[in-house]
CSV table of C-alpha atoms in Angstrom, one decimal:
chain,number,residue,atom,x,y,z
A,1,UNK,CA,-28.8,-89.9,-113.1
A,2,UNK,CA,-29.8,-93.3,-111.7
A,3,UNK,CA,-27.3,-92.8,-108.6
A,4,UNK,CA,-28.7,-89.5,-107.7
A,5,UNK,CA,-32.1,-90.7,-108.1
A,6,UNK,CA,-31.0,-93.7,-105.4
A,7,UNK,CA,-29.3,-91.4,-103.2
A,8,UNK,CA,-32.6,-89.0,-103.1
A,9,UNK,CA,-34.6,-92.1,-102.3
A,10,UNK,CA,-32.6,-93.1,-100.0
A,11,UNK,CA,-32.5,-90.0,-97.9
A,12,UNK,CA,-36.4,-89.3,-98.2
A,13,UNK,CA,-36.8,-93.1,-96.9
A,14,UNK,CA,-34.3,-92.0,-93.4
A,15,UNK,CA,-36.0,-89.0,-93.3
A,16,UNK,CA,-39.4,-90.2,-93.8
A,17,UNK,CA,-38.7,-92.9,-91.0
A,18,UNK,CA,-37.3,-90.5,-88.1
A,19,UNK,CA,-40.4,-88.0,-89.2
A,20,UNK,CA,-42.6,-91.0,-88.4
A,21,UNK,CA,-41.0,-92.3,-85.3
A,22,UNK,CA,-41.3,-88.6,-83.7
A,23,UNK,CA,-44.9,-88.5,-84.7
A,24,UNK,CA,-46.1,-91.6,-82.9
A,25,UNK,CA,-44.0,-90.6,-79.8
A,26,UNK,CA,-45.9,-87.6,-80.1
A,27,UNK,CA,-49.3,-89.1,-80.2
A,28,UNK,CA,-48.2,-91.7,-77.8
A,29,UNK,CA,-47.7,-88.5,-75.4
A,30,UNK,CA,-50.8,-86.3,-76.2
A,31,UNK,CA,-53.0,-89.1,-76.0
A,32,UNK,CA,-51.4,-89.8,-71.9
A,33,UNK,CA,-52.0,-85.9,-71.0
A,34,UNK,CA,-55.2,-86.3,-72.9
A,35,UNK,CA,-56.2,-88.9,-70.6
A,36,UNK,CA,-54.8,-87.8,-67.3
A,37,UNK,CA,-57.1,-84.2,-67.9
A,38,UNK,CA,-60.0,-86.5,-68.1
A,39,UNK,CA,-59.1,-88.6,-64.8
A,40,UNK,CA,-58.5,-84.9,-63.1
A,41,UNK,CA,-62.0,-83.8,-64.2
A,42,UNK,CA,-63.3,-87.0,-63.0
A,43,UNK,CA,-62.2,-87.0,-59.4
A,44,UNK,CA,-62.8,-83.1,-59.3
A,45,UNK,CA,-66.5,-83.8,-60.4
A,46,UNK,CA,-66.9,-86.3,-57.8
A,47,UNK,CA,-65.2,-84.3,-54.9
A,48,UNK,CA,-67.4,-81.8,-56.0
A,49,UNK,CA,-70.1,-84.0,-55.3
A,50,UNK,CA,-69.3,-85.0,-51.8
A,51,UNK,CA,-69.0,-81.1,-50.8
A,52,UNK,CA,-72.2,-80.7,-52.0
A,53,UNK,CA,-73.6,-83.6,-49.6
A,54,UNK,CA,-74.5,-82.8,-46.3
A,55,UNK,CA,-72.3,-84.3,-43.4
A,56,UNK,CA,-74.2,-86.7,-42.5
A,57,UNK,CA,-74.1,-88.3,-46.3
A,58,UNK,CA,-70.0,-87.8,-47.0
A,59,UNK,CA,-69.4,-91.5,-47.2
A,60,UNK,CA,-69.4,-94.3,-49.0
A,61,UNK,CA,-72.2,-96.5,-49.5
A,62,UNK,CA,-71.9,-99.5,-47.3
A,63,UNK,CA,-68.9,-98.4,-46.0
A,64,UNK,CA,-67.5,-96.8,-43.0
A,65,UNK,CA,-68.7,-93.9,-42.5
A,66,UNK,CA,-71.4,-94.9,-44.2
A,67,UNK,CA,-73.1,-92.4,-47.2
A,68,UNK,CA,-74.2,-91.9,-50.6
A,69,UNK,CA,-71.2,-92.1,-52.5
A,70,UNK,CA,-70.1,-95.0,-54.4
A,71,UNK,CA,-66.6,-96.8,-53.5
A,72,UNK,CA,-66.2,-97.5,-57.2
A,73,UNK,CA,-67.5,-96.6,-60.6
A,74,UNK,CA,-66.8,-97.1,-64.4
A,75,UNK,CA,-66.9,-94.2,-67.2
A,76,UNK,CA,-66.2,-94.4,-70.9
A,77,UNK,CA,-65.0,-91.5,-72.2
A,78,UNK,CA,-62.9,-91.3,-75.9
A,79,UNK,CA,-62.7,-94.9,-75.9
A,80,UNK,CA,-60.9,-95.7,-72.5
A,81,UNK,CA,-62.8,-97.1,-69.5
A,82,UNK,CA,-61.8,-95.3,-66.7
A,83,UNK,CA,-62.0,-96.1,-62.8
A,84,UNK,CA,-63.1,-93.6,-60.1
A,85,UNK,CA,-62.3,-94.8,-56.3
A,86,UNK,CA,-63.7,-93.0,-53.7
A,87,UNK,CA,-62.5,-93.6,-49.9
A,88,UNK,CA,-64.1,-91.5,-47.2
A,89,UNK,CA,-62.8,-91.7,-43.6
A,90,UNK,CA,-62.6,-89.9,-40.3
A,91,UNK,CA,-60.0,-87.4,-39.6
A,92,UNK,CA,-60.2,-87.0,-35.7
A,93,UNK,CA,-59.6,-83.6,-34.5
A,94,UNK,CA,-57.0,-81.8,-33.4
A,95,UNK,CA,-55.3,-81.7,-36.2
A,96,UNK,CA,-51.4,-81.3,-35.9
A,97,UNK,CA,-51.0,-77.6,-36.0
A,98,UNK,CA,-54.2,-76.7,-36.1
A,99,UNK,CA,-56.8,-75.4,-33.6
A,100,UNK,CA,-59.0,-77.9,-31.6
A,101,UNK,CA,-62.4,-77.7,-32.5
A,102,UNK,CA,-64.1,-80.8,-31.2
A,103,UNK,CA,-65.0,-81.7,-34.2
A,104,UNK,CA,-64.3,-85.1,-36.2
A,105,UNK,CA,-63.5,-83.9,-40.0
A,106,UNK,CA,-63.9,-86.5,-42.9
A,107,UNK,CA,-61.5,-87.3,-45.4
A,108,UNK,CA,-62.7,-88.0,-48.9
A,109,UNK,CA,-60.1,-89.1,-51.4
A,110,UNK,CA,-60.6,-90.2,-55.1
A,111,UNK,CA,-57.9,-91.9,-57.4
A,112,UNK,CA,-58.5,-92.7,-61.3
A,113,UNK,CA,-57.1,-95.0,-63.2
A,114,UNK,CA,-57.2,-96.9,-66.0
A,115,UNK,CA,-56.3,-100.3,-67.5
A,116,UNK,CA,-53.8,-98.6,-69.7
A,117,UNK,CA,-51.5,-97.0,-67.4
A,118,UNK,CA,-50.0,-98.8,-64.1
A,119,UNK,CA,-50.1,-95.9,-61.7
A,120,UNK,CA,-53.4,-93.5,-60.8
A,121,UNK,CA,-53.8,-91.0,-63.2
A,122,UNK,CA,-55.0,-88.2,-61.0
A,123,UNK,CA,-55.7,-88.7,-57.2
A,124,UNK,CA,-57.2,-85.5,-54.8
A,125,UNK,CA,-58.7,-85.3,-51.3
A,126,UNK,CA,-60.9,-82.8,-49.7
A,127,UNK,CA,-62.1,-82.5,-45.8
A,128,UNK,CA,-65.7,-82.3,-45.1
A,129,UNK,CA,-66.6,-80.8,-42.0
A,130,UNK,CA,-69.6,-81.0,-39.7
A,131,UNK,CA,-72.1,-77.8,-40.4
A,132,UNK,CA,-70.5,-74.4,-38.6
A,133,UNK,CA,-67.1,-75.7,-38.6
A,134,UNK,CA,-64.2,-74.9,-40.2
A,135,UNK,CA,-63.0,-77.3,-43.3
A,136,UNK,CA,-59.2,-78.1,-43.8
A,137,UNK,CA,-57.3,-77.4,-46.5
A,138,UNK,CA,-57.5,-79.8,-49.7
A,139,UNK,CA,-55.5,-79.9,-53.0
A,140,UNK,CA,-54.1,-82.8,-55.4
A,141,UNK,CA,-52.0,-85.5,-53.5
């Protein structure tokens, strides 16, 4: 009775022990996608906010081209302090493959990171073009 009693403890305690291995794996995991949808929102919102400038204001404040976007900003969200770059500069026209149409485009690219994780968690670009011209195409890089 006392041997089968040690051999059930003894197998609970393994089992118990790969059970809670896999679990903080787990949350180790779900907490770095949980974290990278937050960066991705992040640089969205503010590439949202520099389509929603004018032209003339797609840059970065004291910087060239100059604007009303800030090169760098902090946000706390769930406990991790998160970075937002922004870079803004001149794409000159024509653009390989493209069409000429004498106009200079502007390149606006945010990163993310955060102390963390070594590498950027999310990083997109967008074009801004002058008013009545045609913008290039954008996505993640």
């Amino acid at each position: 009775m006392v041997l089968e009693l040690v051999v059930g403890m003894t197998l609970f305690v393994v089992m118990a022990t790969g059970f809670a291995a896999n679990l903080g794996v787990s949350y180790k995991v779900s907490s770095i996608a949980r974290a990278r949808v937050t960066a991705e929102q992040l640089a969205t919102a503010r590439i949202e906010d520099a389509r929603s400038l004018s032209y003339a204001n797609v840059g970065v404040i004291e910087g060239n081209p100059p604007g009303t976007l800030p090169a760098s900003d902090s946000i706390e969200s769930g406990g991790i302090v998160y970075t937002r770059t922004t870079d803004v500069s001149y794409v000159p026209d024509p653009v390989p493959g493209g069409y000429s149409t004498f106009a200079n485009y502007k390149l606006v690219r945010v990163t993310v990171t955060a102390p963390l994780h070594g590498e950027p968690l999310a990083a997109m670009e967008t074009t801004v073009a002058p008013g009545g011209k045609p913008e290039l195409t954008d996505g993640v890089i």
